[in-house]
Structures are given as C-alpha cells and as structure tokens.
C-alpha cells in the first residue's frame, strides 16, 4: 500500500474539522423557563480542541464509520467518539465498516493495490467520556477484550479508552 500517497491525498482532499466539532454530542436537560418546565438541548464535546482532524464521516454518510482517521507510523488509525452508551453491534459496525469505507474510498481514488489480511496497518480507538458510569466502563472493557480477540486479523490494535487518555496518546 502506498501509505504516504494515501496520507497526502487525505491532506489535500478530505475535509478537516476541529476535534471539538468532530467529537460533539447532545444532551437533553430540563429547565424552568417562566415557571414552565422545558427540555433544552445542549451541545458538548468530548475533546475541547481546535486541532484539525479528518472528518471521516464525510467519506461515506450511508454506513457507520468512525468519526476521524489518523495516519501515524505507517498505520491507519480510526477513532470513534462516544459520549454515552454504545451497543456491542455498533462497536462491530464502526470497526468493520470503517475499513470497508476506507478501502472503497482509496480504491475509487486510484489506489488499486490489494490489501491482505491479517492486516497490520489498521488500528481503531473507541473514545468514551471520562465521566461515564462505572458500569459503562466495565462494559467497554469487556467489549474491548472480546473484539480484540475476534478482530485480531483486521486490526493490529483495538482500544477502548477515555477522552483524557486519548488526548495524552495523540498529544492534543
């Protein structure tokens, strides 16, 4: 795979947004306005940074892909931000459909080399809110163990980490 050419293509042609925009989520809160209880929507972000990153959702809006993608040390690193719970099937869909979307995109852009599996170039990180419940953290750990074993031929690394650790690892 022509890793540097693909990275350069992304730099030149794929939309970038701030990590704050890419990792946003909505929460509903109840408030009292003029003595009437109303529900309002508040937008927050898991990563409060103006650092730019590829908007991988723009590559294919019809299937469940990761939010962004990084290129580092000849690895393609998919990152999915989750503020609340995530079903096990969504972990699976985000992981597999990110690879499918990536491959289809680069193939359609003229990068026609075949990829072989087991594949050591792909990694995926699921990033959750540090403030998630203890029960959610236990669930995330269990899913990480299971999928790491099941997807060992698709990903050289599959990690479920909190947003603070993500910022340390990716130097945000």
PDB file of N, CA, C and O in Angstrom, residues 6 14 22 39-40 51 55 57 64 87 89 128 139 152 155 163:
ATOM      1  N   UNK A   6      -1.441   7.929   0.058  1.00  0.00           N
ATOM      2  CA  UNK A   6      -2.812   7.971   0.584  1.00  0.00           C
ATOM      3  C   UNK A   6      -2.928   9.062   1.640  1.00  0.00           C
ATOM      4  O   UNK A   6      -3.889   9.842   1.647  1.00  0.00           O
ATOM      5  N   UNK A  14      -9.564  15.620   1.711  1.00  0.00           N
ATOM      6  CA  UNK A  14     -10.589  15.245   2.679  1.00  0.00           C
ATOM      7  C   UNK A  14     -10.787  16.389   3.673  1.00  0.00           C
ATOM      8  O   UNK A  14      -9.823  16.932   4.212  1.00  0.00           O
ATOM      9  N   UNK A  22     -15.783  17.448  15.680  1.00  0.00           N
ATOM     10  CA  UNK A  22     -15.893  16.023  15.356  1.00  0.00           C
ATOM     11  C   UNK A  22     -16.416  15.218  16.548  1.00  0.00           C
ATOM     12  O   UNK A  22     -17.151  14.257  16.376  1.00  0.00           O
ATOM     13  N   UNK A  39     -37.604  21.170  28.107  1.00  0.00           N
ATOM     14  CA  UNK A  39     -36.406  20.402  27.817  1.00  0.00           C
ATOM     15  C   UNK A  39     -35.586  21.170  26.795  1.00  0.00           C
ATOM     16  O   UNK A  39     -36.109  21.610  25.774  1.00  0.00           O
ATOM     17  N   UNK A  40     -34.312  21.348  27.117  1.00  0.00           N
ATOM     18  CA  UNK A  40     -33.424  22.036  26.180  1.00  0.00           C
ATOM     19  C   UNK A  40     -32.305  21.083  25.763  1.00  0.00           C
ATOM     20  O   UNK A  40     -31.986  20.136  26.470  1.00  0.00           O
ATOM     21  N   UNK A  51      -7.611  21.686  17.317  1.00  0.00           N
ATOM     22  CA  UNK A  51      -6.731  20.909  16.433  1.00  0.00           C
ATOM     23  C   UNK A  51      -7.588  20.261  15.342  1.00  0.00           C
ATOM     24  O   UNK A  51      -8.633  19.690  15.599  1.00  0.00           O
ATOM     25  N   UNK A  55     -12.495  14.592   8.800  1.00  0.00           N
ATOM     26  CA  UNK A  55     -13.888  14.248   9.080  1.00  0.00           C
ATOM     27  C   UNK A  55     -14.218  12.985   8.286  1.00  0.00           C
ATOM     28  O   UNK A  55     -14.687  13.052   7.158  1.00  0.00           O
ATOM     29  N   UNK A  57     -16.486  10.838   8.631  1.00  0.00           N
ATOM     30  CA  UNK A  57     -17.916  10.670   8.336  1.00  0.00           C
ATOM     31  C   UNK A  57     -18.271  11.202   6.953  1.00  0.00           C
ATOM     32  O   UNK A  57     -19.239  10.760   6.347  1.00  0.00           O
ATOM     33  N   UNK A  64     -21.999   3.134   8.951  1.00  0.00           N
ATOM     34  CA  UNK A  64     -21.459   3.537  10.251  1.00  0.00           C
ATOM     35  C   UNK A  64     -19.933   3.484  10.255  1.00  0.00           C
ATOM     36  O   UNK A  64     -19.357   2.424  10.484  1.00  0.00           O
ATOM     37  N   UNK A  87     -23.915   0.200  21.856  1.00  0.00           N
ATOM     38  CA  UNK A  87     -24.257  -1.215  21.773  1.00  0.00           C
ATOM     39  C   UNK A  87     -23.103  -1.987  21.145  1.00  0.00           C
ATOM     40  O   UNK A  87     -22.366  -1.454  20.321  1.00  0.00           O
ATOM     41  N   UNK A  89     -23.143  -4.211  18.917  1.00  0.00           N
ATOM     42  CA  UNK A  89     -23.258  -4.265  17.454  1.00  0.00           C
ATOM     43  C   UNK A  89     -22.688  -2.999  16.817  1.00  0.00           C
ATOM     44  O   UNK A  89     -22.103  -3.043  15.737  1.00  0.00           O
ATOM     45  N   UNK A 128     -14.423   7.144  24.930  1.00  0.00           N
ATOM     46  CA  UNK A 128     -15.622   7.442  25.705  1.00  0.00           C
ATOM     47  C   UNK A 128     -15.344   8.571  26.692  1.00  0.00           C
ATOM     48  O   UNK A 128     -14.199   8.929  26.955  1.00  0.00           O
ATOM     49  N   UNK A 139     -18.410  -2.496  30.938  1.00  0.00           N
ATOM     50  CA  UNK A 139     -18.915  -2.992  29.649  1.00  0.00           C
ATOM     51  C   UNK A 139     -17.915  -2.716  28.539  1.00  0.00           C
ATOM     52  O   UNK A 139     -17.638  -3.586  27.714  1.00  0.00           O
ATOM     53  N   UNK A 152      -8.509  -9.762  15.630  1.00  0.00           N
ATOM     54  CA  UNK A 152      -7.047  -9.703  15.631  1.00  0.00           C
ATOM     55  C   UNK A 152      -6.447  -9.764  14.235  1.00  0.00           C
ATOM     56  O   UNK A 152      -5.318  -9.346  14.026  1.00  0.00           O
ATOM     57  N   UNK A 155      -7.311  -5.750  12.812  1.00  0.00           N
ATOM     58  CA  UNK A 155      -6.686  -4.602  13.459  1.00  0.00           C
ATOM     59  C   UNK A 155      -5.450  -5.036  14.235  1.00  0.00           C
ATOM     60  O   UNK A 155      -5.487  -6.025  14.970  1.00  0.00           O
ATOM     61  N   UNK A 163     -11.510   9.872  27.138  1.00  0.00           N
ATOM     62  CA  UNK A 163     -11.087  11.046  26.379  1.00  0.00           C
ATOM     63  C   UNK A 163      -9.800  11.673  26.927  1.00  0.00           C
ATOM     64  O   UNK A 163      -9.015  12.228  26.155  1.00  0.00           O
TER      65      UNK A 163
END
